[in-house]
Tab-separated table of C-alpha atoms in Angstrom:
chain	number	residue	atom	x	y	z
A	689	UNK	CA	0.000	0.000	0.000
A	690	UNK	CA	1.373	3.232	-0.912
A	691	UNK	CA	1.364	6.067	1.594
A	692	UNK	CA	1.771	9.526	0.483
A	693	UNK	CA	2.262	12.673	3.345
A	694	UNK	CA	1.587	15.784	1.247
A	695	UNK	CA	2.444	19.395	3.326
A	696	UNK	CA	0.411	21.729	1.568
A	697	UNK	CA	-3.219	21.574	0.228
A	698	UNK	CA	-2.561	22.002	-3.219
A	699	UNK	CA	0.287	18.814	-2.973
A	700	UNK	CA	-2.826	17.139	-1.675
A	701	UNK	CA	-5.089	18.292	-4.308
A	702	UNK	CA	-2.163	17.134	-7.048
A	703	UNK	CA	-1.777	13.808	-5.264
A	704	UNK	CA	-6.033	13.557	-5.040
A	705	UNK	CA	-6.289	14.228	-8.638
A	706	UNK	CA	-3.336	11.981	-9.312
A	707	UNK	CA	-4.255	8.921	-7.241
A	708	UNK	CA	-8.572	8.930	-7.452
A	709	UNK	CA	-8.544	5.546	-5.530
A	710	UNK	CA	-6.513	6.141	-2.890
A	711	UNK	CA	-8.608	7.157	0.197
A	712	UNK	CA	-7.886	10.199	2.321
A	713	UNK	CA	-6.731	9.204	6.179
A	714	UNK	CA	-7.851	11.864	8.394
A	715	UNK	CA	-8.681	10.803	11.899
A	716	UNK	CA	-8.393	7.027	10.842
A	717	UNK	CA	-11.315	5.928	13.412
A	718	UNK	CA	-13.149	5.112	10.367
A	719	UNK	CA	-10.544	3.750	7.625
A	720	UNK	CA	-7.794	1.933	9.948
A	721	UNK	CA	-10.605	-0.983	10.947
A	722	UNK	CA	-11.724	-0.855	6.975
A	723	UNK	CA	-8.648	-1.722	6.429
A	724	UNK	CA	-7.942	-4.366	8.788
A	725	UNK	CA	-11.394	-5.671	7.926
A	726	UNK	CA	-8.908	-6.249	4.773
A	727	UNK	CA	-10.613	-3.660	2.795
A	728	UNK	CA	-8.901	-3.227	-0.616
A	729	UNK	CA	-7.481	-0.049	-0.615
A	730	UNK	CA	-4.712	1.417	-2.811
A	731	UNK	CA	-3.049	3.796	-1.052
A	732	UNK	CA	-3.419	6.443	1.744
A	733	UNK	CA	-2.932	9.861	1.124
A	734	UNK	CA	-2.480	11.491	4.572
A	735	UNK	CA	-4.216	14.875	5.226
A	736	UNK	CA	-2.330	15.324	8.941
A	737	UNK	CA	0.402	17.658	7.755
A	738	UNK	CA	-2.306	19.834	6.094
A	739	UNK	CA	-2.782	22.875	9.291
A	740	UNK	CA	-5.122	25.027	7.214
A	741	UNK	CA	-7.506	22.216	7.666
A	742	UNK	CA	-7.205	21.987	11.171
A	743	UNK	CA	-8.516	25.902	11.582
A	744	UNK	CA	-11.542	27.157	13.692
A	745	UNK	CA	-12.978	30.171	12.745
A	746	UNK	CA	-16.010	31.760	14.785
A	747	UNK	CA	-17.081	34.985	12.933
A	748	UNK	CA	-20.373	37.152	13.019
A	749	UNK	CA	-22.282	35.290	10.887
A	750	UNK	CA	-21.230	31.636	10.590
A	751	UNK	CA	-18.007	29.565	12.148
A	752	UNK	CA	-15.609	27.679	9.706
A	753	UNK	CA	-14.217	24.244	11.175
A	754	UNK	CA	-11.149	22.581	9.200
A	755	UNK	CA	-11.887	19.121	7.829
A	756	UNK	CA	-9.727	18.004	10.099
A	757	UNK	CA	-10.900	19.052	13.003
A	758	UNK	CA	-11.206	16.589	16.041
A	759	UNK	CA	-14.520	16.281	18.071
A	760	UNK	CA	-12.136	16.663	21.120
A	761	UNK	CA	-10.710	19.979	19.429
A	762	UNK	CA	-14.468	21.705	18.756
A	763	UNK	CA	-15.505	20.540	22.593
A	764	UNK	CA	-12.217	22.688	23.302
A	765	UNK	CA	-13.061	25.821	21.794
A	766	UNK	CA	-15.292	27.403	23.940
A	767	UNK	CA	-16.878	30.185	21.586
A	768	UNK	CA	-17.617	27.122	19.076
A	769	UNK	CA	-19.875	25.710	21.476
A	770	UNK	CA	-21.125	28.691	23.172
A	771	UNK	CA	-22.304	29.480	19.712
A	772	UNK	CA	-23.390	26.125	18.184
A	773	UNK	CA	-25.509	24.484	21.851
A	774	UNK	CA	-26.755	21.863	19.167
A	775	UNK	CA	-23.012	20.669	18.237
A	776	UNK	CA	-22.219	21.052	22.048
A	777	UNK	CA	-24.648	18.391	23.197
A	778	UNK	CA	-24.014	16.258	20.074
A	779	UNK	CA	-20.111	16.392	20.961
A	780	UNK	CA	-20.740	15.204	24.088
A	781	UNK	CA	-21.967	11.438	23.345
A	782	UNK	CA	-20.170	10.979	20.211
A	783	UNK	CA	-18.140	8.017	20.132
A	784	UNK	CA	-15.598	7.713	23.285
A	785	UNK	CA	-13.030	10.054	24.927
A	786	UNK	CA	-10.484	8.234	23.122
A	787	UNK	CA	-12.230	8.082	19.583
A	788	UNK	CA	-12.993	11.785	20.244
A	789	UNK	CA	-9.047	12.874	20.283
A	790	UNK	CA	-8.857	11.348	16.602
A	791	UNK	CA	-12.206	11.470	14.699
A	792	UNK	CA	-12.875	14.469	12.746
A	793	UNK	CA	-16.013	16.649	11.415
A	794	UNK	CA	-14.467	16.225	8.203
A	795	UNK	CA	-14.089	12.245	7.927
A	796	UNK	CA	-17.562	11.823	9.984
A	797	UNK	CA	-19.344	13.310	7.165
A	798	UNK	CA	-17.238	12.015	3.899
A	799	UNK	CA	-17.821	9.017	5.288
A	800	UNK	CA	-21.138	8.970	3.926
A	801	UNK	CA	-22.358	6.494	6.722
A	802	UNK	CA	-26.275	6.935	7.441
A	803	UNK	CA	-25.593	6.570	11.044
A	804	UNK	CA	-22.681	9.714	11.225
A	805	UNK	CA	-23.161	11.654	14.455
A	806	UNK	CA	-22.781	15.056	12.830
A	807	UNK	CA	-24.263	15.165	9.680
A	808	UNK	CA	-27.859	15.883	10.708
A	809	UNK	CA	-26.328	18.368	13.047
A	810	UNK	CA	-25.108	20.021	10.426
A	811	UNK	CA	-27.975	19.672	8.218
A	812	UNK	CA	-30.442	21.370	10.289
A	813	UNK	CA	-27.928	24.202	10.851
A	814	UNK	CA	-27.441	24.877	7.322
A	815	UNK	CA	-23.961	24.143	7.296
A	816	UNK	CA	-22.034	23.304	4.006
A	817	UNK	CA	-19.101	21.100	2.978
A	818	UNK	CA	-16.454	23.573	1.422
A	819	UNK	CA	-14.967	21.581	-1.373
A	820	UNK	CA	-11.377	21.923	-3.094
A	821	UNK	CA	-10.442	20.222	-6.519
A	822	UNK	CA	-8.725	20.061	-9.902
A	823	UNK	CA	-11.953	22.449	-11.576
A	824	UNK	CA	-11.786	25.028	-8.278
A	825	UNK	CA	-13.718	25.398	-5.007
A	826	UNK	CA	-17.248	24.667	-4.376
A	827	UNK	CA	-20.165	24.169	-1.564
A	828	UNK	CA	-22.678	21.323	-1.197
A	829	UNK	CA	-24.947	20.953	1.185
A	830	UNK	CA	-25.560	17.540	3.270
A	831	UNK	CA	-28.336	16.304	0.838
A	832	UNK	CA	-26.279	17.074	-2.198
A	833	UNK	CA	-23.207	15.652	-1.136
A	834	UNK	CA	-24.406	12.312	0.228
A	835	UNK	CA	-26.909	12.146	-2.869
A	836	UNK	CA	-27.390	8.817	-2.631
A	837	UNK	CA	-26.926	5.567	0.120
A	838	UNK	CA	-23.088	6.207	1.425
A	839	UNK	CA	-22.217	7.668	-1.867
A	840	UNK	CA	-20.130	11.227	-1.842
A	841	UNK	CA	-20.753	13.110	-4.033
A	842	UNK	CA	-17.100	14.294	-4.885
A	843	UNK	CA	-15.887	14.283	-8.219
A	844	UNK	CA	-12.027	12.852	-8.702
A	845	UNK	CA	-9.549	14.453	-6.609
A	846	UNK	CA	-12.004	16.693	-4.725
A	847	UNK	CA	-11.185	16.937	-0.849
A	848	UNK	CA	-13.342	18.602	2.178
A	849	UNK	CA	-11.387	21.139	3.545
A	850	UNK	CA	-14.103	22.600	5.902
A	851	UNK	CA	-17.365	22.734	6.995
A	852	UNK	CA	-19.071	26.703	7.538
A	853	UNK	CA	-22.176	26.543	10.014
A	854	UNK	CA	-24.649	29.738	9.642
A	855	UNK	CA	-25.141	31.157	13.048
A	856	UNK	CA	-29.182	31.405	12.612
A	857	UNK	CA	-31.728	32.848	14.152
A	858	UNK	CA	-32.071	29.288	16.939
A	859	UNK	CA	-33.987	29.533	20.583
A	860	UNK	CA	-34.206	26.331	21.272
A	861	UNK	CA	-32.427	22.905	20.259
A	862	UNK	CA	-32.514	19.049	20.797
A	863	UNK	CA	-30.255	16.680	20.296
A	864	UNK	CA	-30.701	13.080	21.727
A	865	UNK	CA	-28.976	9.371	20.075
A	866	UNK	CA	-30.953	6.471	21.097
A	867	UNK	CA	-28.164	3.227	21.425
A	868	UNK	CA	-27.852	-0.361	21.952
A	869	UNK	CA	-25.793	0.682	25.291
A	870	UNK	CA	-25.244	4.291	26.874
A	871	UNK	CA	-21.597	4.772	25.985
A	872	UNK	CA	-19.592	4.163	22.308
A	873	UNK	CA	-22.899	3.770	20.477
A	874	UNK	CA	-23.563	4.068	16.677
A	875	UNK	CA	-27.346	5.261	16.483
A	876	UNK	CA	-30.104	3.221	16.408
A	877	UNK	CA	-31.647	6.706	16.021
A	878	UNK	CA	-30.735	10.128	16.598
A	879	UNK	CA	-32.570	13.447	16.152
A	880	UNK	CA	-30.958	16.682	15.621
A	881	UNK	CA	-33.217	19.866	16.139
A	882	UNK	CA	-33.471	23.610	16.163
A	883	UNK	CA	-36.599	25.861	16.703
A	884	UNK	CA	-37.710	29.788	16.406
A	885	UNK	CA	-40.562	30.876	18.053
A	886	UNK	CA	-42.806	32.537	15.691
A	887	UNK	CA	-44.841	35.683	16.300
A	888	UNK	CA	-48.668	33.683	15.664
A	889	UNK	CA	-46.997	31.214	18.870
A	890	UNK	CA	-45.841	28.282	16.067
A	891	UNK	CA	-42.537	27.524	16.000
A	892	UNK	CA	-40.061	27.174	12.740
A	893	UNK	CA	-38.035	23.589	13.476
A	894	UNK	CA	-35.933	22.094	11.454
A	895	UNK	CA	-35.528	18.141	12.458
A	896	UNK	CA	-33.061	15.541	11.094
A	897	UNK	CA	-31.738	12.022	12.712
A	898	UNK	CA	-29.149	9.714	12.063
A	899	UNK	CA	-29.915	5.842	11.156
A	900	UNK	CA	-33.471	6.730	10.064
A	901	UNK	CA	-33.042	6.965	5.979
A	902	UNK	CA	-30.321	6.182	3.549
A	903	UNK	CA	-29.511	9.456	3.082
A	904	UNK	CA	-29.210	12.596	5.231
A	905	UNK	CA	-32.727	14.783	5.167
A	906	UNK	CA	-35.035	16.878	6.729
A	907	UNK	CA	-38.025	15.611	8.143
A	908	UNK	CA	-40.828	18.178	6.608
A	909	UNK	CA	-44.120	17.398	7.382
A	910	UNK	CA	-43.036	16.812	10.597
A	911	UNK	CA	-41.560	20.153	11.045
A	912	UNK	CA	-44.864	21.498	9.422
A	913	UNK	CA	-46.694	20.362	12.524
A	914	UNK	CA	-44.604	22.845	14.520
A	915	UNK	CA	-45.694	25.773	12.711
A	916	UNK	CA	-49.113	26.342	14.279
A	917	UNK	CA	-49.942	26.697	17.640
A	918	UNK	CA	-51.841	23.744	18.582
A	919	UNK	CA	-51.071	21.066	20.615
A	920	UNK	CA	-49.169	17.374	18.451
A	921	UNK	CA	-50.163	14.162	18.911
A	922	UNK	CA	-47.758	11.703	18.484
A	923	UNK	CA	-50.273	9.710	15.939
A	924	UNK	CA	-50.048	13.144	13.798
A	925	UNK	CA	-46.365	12.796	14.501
A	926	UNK	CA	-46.009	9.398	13.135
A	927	UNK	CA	-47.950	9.578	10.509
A	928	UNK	CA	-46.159	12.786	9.292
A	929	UNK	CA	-42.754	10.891	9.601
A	930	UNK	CA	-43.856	8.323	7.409
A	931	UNK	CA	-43.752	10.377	4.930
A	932	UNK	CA	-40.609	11.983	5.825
A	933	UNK	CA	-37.857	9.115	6.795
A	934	UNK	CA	-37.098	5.876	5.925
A	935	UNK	CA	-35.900	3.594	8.280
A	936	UNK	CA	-34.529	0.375	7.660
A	937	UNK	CA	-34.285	-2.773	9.637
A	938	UNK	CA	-30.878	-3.941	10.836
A	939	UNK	CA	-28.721	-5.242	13.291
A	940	UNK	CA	-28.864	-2.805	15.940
A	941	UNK	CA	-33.111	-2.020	15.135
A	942	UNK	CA	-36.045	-3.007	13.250
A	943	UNK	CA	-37.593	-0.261	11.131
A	944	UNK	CA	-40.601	-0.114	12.779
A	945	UNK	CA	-38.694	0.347	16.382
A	946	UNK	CA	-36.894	3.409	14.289
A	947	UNK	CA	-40.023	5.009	13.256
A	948	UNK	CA	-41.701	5.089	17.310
A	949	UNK	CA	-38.059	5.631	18.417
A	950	UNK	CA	-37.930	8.774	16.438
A	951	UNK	CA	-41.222	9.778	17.197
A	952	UNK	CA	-40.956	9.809	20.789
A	953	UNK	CA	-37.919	12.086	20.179
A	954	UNK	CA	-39.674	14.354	18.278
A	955	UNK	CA	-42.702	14.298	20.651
A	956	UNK	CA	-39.891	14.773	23.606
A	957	UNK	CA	-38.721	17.990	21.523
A	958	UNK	CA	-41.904	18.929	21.194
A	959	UNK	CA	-43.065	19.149	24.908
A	960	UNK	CA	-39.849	21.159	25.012
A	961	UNK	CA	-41.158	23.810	23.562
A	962	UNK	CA	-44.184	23.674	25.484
A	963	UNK	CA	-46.110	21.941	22.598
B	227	UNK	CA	7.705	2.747	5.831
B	228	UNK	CA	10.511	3.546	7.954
B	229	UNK	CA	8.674	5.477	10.626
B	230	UNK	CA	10.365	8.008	13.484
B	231	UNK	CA	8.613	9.166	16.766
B	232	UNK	CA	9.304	10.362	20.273
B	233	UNK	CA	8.341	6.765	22.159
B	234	UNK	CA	7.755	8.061	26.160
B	235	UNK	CA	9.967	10.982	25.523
B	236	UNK	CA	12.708	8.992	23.649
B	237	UNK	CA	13.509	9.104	19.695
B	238	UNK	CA	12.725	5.214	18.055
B	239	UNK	CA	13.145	4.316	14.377
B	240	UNK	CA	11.946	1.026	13.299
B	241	UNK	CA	10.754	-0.217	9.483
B	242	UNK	CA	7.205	-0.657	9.290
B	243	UNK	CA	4.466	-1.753	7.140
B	244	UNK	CA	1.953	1.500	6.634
B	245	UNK	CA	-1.246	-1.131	7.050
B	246	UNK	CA	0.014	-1.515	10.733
B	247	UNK	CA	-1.267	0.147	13.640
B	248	UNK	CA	0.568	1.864	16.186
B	249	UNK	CA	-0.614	-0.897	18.984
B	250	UNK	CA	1.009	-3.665	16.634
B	251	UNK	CA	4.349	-1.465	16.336
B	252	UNK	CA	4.444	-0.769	20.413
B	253	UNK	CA	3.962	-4.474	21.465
B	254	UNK	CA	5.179	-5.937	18.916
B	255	UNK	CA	8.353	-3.944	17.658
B	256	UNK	CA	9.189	-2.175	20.824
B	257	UNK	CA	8.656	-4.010	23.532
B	258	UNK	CA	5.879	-1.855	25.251
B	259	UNK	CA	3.334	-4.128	26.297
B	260	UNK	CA	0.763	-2.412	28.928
B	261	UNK	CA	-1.139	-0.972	25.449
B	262	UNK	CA	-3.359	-4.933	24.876
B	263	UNK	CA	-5.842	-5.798	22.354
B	264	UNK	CA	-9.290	-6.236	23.558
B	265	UNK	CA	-11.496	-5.870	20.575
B	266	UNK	CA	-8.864	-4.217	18.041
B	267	UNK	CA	-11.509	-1.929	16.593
B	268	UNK	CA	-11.924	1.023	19.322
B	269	UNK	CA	-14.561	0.293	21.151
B	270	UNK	CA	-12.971	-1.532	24.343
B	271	UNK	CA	-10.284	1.296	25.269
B	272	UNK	CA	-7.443	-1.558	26.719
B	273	UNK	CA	-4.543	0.091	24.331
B	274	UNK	CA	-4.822	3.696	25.347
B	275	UNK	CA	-2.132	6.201	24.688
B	276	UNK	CA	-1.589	9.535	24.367
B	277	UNK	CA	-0.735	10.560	20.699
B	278	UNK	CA	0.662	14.106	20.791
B	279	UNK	CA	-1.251	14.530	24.786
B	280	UNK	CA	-4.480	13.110	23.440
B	281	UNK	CA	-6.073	10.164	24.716
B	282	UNK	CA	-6.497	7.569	22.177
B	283	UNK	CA	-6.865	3.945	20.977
B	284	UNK	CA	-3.418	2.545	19.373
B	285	UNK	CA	-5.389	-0.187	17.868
B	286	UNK	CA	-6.753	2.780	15.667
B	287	UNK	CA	-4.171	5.175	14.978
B	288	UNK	CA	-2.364	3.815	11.490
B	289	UNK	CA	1.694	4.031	11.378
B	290	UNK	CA	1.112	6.853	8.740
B	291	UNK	CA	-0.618	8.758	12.004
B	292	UNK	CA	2.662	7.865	14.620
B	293	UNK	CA	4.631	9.481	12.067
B	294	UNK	CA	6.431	12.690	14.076
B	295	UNK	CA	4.406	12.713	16.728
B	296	UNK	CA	5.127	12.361	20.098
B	297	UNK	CA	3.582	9.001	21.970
B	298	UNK	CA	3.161	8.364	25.627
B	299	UNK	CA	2.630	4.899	27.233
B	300	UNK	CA	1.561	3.699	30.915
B	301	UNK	CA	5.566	2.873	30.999
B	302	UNK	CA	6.826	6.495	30.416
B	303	UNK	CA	3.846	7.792	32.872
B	304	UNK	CA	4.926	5.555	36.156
B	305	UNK	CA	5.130	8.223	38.311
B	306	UNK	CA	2.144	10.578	37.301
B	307	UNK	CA	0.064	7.487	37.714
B	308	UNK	CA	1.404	6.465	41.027
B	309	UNK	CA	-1.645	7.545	43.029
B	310	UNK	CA	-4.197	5.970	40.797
B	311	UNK	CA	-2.556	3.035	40.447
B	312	UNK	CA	-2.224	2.778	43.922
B	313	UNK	CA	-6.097	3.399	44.527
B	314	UNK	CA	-7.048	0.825	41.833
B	315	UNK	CA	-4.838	-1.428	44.477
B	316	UNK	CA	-6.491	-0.025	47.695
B	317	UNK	CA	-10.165	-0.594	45.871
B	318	UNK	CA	-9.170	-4.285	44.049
B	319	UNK	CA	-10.127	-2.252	40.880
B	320	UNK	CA	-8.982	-5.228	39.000
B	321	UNK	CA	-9.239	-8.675	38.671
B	322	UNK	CA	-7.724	-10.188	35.617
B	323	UNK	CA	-5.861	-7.084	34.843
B	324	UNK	CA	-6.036	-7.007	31.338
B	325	UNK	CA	-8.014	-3.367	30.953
B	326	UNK	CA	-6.351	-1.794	34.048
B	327	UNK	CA	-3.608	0.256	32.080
B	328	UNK	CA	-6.136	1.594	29.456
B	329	UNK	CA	-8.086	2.413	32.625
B	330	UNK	CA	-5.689	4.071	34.084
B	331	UNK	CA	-4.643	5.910	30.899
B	332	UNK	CA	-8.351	7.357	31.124
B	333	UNK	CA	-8.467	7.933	34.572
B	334	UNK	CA	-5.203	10.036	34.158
B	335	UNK	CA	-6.000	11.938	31.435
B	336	UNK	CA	-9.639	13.129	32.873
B	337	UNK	CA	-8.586	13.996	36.794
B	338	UNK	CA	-5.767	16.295	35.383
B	339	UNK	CA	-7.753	18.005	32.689
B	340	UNK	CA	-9.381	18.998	36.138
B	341	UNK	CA	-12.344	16.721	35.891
B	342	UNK	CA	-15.143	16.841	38.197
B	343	UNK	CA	-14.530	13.693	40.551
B	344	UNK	CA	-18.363	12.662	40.797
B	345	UNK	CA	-19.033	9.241	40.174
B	346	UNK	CA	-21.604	10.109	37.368
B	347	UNK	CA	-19.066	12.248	35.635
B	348	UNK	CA	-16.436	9.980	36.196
B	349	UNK	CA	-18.342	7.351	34.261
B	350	UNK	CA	-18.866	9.290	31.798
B	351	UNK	CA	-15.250	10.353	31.550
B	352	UNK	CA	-14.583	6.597	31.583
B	353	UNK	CA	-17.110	5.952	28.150
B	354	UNK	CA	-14.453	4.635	26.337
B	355	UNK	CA	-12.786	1.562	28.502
B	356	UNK	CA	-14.518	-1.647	28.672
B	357	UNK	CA	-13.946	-3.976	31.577
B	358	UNK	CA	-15.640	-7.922	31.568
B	359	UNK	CA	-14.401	-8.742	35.175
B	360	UNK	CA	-14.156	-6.873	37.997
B	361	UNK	CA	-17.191	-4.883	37.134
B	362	UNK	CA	-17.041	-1.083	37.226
B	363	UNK	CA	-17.866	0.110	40.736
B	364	UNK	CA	-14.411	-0.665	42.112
B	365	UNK	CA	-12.837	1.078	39.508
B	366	UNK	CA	-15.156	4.127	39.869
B	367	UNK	CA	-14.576	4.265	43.629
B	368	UNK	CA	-10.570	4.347	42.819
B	369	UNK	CA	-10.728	6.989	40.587
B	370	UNK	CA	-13.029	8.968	42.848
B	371	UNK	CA	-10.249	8.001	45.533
B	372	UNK	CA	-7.675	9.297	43.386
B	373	UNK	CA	-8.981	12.456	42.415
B	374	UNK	CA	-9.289	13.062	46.266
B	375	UNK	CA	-5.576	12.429	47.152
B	376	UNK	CA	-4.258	14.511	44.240
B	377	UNK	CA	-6.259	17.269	45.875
């Protein structure tokens, strides 16, 4: 396997565009047991020299976190989660203390996995993936760039280099990950939320889970029950995120255990707001 | 790959293959053996290290990763650990032995980032370390012990 170390972003973007097969080692908490599940993969082009991508940014309107920034290193930087309570609490149960130090924002998302932690955090925040490659810089959103089931978007020799989170206009949030055990869990179920109170007494939610749909998305007619003021049932609930995930049954949870799982969550937000 | 790093504060050099993992190259190329392999895939915590002052799993971090940086064992941390090691004995925090150092890697690493020494928290700082013996009280109650004596 060939290893390459490049120092500067556009030596990675060369090597990238160079090398389309090789896969990009960030953190490695996702790639090093691919490849001792004896994964076949070409080479390793190592993005760990690369310090631009290892940047946080907090500005007036939106914060810019390097690819390669660790989940320990955002839980560090105090203004990042002053600012971003939703990333805060989703921080705080992902993965382990020790998987924290290495995993990055960057790797948890071009992973493409339908269970990833972060991506419907970032997804009901707005956020976008800033792209670098051989045809210039561009932005997707979470939808666009996992299009399809644990497929990137990313065209040959494209790299992440950061993801920018809009500060919006939030009052309230939820995050909770429902797990086979308390600690080190991959979702059975997540949800990822943010609300604005309205001036008719709705609110304006955005809601989004991991492990509930093969791709990341928002849950709409869900959030549509938020927007006027009367009381939700969780029947109007489930019916409403029918229509808006859809959960599969696996190893760690049937799909129907998904659906009430997610549900609940959403009823759980919902009482949080006093609905 | 040849691969250079600072090994508990001391330069090492040895030739490896980039598919291994740092755990491999420690016990197996360097004779530092209180790192073990529980599960091998991060989710058991029994080969914690620091890499560069961060706590992590060596069965996850690849060669490419050691490369330059600076790694810290249980062996090169003898003294720092004294007092928890020394409550894990007081408490018979362990039984067969075999997660103790990655336990006390964690232990470490939380009660001097200042961690609150409640045995909720401490649980929670603990997330990442797996033990199938001695259960997890004991090992609470040390760590509670030795955040108390560092005092």
């Amino acid at each position: 396997m060939n290893v390459l170390v490049p120092s500067t972003l556009a030596g990675a973007l060369e090597m990238a565009a160079e090398h389309p097969t090789y896969a990009l080692l960030a953190g490695g908490s996702d790639i090093v047991p691919a490849l001792k599940k004896g994964e076949d993969v070409p080479g390793l082009i190592s993005l760990g020299k690369l310090e631009e991508l290892r940047e946080i940014a907090v500005g007036e309107n939106e914060a810019r976190i390097g690819a390669s920034v660790s989940v320990a290193e955002m839980m560090e930087h105090r203004e990042l989660m002053e600012r971003f309570p939703l990333l805060h609490d989703a921080a705080q149960v992902f993965g382990s203390r020790q998987i924290r130090s290495v995993a990055t924002i960057g790797g948890n998302i071009a992973n493409a996995s339908p269970a990833a932690d972060l991506v419907p955090v970032v997804l009901v925040l707005g956020g976008m993936a800033d792209i670098a490659g051989p045809e210039g810089k561009r932005s997707l959103g979470m939808e666009e760039l996992i299009g399809s089931y644990r497929q990137r978007a990313l065209k040959p020799g494209e790299i992440i280099t950061s993801i920018r989170l809009p500060l919006g206009p939030w009052s309230g949030h939820y995050y909770r990950k429902i797990g086979r055990r308390s600690a080190l869990n991959i979702a059975v179920a997540s949800l990822a939320a943010v609300a604005k109170a309205r001036e008719d007494e709705g609110w304006s939610v955005r809601l989004s889970g991991a492990s509930l749909s093969p791709t990341p998305r928002r849950m709409l007619h869900a959030e549509a029950l938020f927007l006027s003021p009367g009381i939700l049932s969780h029947d109007a609930v489930t019916r409403a995120l029918k229509q808006d995930i859809e959960p599969r049954s696996g190893m760690r949870g049937s799909a129907e255990y998904r659906l009430r799982v997610c549900a609940n969550m959403v009823m759980e937000f919902a009482d949080a707001l006093g609905r | 790959m040849k691969l250079n790093f600072l090994l508990n504060k001391r330069p090492v050099e040895v030739e490896v293959d980039p598919r291994r993992v740092l755990l491999e190259i420690l016990r197996e190329e360097l004779g530092i053996t209180s790192c073990k392999e529980g599960c091998g895939e991060g989710e058991c915590g029994a080969c914690a290290v620091f890499l560069n002052g961060r706590l992590v799993n060596a069965c996850l971090v690849s060669a490419v990763m050691a490369e330059g940086a600076e790694v810290m064992t249980l062996e090169g941390l003898m003294e720092e650990t004294a007092h928890i090691r020394d409550a894990f004995v007081a408490h018979d925090a362990a039984q067969c032995g075999f997660c103790t150092p990655g336990f006390v890697m964690a232990a470490y690493d939380y009660l001097r980032s200042g961690g609150d020494p409640s045995p909720s928290a401490i649980r929670a700082a603990l997330d990442g370390n797996l033990c199938r013996c001695t259960g997890y009280r004991n090992i609470i109650d040390a760590v509670a012990d030795a955040a108390g004596g560092k005092k």
